[in-house]
Tab-separated table of C-alpha atoms in Angstrom:
chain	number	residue	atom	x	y	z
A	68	UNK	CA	22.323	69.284	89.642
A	69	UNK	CA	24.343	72.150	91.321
A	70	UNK	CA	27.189	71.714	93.464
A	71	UNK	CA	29.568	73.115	95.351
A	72	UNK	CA	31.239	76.383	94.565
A	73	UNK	CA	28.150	76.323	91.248
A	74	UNK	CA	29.464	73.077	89.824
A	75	UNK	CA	27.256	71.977	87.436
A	76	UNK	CA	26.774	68.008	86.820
A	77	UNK	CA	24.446	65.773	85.139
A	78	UNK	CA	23.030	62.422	85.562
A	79	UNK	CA	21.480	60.183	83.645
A	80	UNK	CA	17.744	59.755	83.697
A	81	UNK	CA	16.485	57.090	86.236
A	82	UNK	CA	20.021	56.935	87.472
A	83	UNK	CA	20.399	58.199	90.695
A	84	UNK	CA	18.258	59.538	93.878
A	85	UNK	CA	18.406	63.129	94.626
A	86	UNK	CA	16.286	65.218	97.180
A	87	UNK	CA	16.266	68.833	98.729
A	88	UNK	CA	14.608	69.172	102.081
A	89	UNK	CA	13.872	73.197	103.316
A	90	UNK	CA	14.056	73.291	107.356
A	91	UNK	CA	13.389	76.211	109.129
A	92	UNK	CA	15.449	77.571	111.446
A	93	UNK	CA	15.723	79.196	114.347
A	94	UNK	CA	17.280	82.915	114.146
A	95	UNK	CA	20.326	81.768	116.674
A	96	UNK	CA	21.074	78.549	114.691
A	97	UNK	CA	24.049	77.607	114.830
A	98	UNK	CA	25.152	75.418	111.388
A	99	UNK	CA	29.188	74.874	111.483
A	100	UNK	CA	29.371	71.542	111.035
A	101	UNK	CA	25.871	70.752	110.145
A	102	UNK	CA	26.790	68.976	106.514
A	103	UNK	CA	28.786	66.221	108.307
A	104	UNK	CA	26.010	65.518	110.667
A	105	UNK	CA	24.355	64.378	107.546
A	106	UNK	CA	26.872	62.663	105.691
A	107	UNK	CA	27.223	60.410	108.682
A	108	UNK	CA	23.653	59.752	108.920
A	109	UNK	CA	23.682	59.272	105.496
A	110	UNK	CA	26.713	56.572	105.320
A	111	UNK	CA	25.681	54.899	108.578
A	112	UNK	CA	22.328	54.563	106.442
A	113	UNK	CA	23.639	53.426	103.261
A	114	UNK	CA	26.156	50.800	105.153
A	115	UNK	CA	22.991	49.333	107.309
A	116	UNK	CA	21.196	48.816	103.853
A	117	UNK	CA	24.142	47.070	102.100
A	118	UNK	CA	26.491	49.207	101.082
A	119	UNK	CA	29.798	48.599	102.705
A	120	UNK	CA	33.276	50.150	102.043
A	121	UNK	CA	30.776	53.817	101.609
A	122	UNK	CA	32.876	56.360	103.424
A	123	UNK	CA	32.744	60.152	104.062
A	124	UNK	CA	35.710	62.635	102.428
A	125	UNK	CA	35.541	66.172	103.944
A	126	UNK	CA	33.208	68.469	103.646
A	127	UNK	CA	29.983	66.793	101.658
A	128	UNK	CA	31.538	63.655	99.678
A	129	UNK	CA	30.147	60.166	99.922
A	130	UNK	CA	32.831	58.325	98.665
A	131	UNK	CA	34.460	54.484	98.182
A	132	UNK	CA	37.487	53.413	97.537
A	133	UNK	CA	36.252	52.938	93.401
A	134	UNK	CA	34.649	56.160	93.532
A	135	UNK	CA	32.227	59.018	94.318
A	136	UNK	CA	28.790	57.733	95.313
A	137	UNK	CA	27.383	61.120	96.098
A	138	UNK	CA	27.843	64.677	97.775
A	139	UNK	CA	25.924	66.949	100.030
A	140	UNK	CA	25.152	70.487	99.660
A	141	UNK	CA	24.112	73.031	102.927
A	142	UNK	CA	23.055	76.639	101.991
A	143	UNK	CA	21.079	79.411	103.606
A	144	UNK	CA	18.182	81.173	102.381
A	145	UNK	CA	16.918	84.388	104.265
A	146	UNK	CA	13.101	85.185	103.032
A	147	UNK	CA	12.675	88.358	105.383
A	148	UNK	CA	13.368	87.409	109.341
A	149	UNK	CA	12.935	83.814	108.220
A	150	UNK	CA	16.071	81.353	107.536
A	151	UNK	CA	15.504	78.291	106.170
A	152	UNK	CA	18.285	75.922	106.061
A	153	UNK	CA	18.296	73.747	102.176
A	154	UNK	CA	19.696	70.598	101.993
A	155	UNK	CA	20.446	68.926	98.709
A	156	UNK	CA	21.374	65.442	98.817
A	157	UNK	CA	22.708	63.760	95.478
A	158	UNK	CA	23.790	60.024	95.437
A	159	UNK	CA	24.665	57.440	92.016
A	160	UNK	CA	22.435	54.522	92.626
A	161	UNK	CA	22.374	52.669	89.131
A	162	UNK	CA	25.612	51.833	87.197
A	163	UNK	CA	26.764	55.024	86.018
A	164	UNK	CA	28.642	54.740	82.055
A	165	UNK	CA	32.323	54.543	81.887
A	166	UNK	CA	32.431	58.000	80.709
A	167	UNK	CA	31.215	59.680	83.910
A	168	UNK	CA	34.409	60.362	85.656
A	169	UNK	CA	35.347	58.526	89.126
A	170	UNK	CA	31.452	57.942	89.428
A	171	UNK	CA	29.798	54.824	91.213
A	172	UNK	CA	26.634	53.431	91.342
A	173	UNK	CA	25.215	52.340	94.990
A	174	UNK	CA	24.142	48.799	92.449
A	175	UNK	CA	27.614	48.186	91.876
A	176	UNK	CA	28.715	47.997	95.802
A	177	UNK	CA	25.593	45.073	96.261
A	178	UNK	CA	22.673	47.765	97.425
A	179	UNK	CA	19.484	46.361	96.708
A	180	UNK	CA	16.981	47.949	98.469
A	181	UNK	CA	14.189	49.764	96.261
A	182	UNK	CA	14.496	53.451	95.752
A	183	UNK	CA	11.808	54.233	97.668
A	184	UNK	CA	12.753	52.191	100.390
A	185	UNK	CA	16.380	53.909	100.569
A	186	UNK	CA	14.426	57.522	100.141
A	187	UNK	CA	12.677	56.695	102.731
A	188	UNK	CA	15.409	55.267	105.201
A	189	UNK	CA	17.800	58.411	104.603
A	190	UNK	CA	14.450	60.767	105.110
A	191	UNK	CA	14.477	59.632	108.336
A	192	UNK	CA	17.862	59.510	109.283
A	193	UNK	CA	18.683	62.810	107.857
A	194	UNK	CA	15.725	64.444	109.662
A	195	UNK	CA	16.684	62.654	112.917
A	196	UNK	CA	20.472	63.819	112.643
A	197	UNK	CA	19.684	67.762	111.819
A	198	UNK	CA	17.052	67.523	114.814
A	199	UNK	CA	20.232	66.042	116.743
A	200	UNK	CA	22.815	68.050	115.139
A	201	UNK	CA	20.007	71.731	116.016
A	202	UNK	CA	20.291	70.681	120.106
A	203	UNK	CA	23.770	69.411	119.986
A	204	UNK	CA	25.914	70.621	117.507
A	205	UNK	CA	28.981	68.725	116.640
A	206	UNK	CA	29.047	66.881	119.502
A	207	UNK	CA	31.979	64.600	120.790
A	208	UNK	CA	30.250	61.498	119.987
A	209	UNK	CA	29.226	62.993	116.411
A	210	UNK	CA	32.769	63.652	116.234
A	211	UNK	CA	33.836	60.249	117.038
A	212	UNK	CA	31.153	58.684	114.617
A	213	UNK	CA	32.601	61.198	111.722
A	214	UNK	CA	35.502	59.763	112.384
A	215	UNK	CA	34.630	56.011	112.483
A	216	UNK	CA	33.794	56.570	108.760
A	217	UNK	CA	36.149	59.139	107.506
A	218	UNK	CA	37.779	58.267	103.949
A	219	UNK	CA	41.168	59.647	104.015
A	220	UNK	CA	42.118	59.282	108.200
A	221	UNK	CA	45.873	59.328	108.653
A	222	UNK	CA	46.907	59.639	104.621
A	223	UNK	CA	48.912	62.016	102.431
A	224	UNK	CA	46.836	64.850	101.388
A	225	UNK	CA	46.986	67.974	99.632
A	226	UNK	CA	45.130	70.933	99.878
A	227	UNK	CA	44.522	74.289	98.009
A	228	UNK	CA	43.370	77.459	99.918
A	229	UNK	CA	42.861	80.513	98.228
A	230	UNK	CA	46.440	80.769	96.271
A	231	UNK	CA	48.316	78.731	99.100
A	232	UNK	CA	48.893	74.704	98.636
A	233	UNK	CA	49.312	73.019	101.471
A	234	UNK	CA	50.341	69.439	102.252
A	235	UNK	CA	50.251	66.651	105.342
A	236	UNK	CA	49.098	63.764	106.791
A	237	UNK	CA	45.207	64.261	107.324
A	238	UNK	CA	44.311	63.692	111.179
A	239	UNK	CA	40.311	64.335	110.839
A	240	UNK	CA	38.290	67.466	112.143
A	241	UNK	CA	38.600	69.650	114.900
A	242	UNK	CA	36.159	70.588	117.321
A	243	UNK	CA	34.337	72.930	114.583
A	244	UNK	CA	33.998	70.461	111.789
A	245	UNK	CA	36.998	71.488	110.368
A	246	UNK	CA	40.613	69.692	109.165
């Protein structure tokens, strides 16, 4: 799989559920914030099916407190006047081995349901939340719902930008999805 900034990763085979979905957009879309529209409908998802303690860490990590259960990845493709929005949604399902680092199977936090029955649950949620996300943007209640399952609310954290390192107590997103 690709992630982020062309981070490469690998799984092994029968290990995890991974889909892309290709939605066409308007030519006035507006996307800021798009990626945690769908991390909350995926975690509200995965928590309804029996995986508590599943959080979000900004901007596309599905996390718990042992580990990563997954990421997100938004990017646009122009093919002429047409933009097509590509999501790519990557999440650890099966026990992972002890050599893949800070990784977490869904298995291990009691999530039973069949792959196809999870597929199909976060199809539909994910489709429902970009419809939402395309008439609303980030909303105050999508906001509020970010927040309600937002990893790292009110800790110590660190971050790097560009050459700078900055540091503080994390106090969510702002009105455009960002910290």
């Amino acid at each position: 799989g690709r992630g982020r900034r062309g981070q490469h990763w690998r799984s092994p085979l029968g290990s995890g559920l991974y889909l892309s979905l290709a939605w066409p957009l308007a030519p006035d879309a507006v996307l800021a914030g798009a990626s945690l529209a769908v991390g909350v409908a995926t975690v509200e998802t995965l928590r309804r099916l029996g995986a508590p303690g599943v959080a979000l860490k900004w901007p596309n990590d599905i996390v718990h407190a042992q580990g990563k259960v997954g990421g997100i990845l938004l990017e646009l493709q122009q093919q002429g006047s047409a933009r097509w929005l590509i999501l790519g949604l990557g999440l650890n399902v099966m026990p992972l081995p002890a050599a893949a680092d800070q990784a977490l199977g869904l298995r291990a936090l009691g999530l039973e349901t069949p792959r196809e029955d999870l597929l199909e649950a976060l199809f539909l949620a994910i489709l429902e939340a970009l419809r939402a996300f395309l008439r609303e943007g980030l909303s105050l209640a999508l906001r509020r719902r970010y927040q309600a399952l937002d990893a790292y609310q009110g800790a110590f954290v660190q971050a790097e930008m560009a050459k700078e390192r900055v540091q503080g107590r994390y106090q969510g997103i702002n009105e455009e999805g960002l910290l």
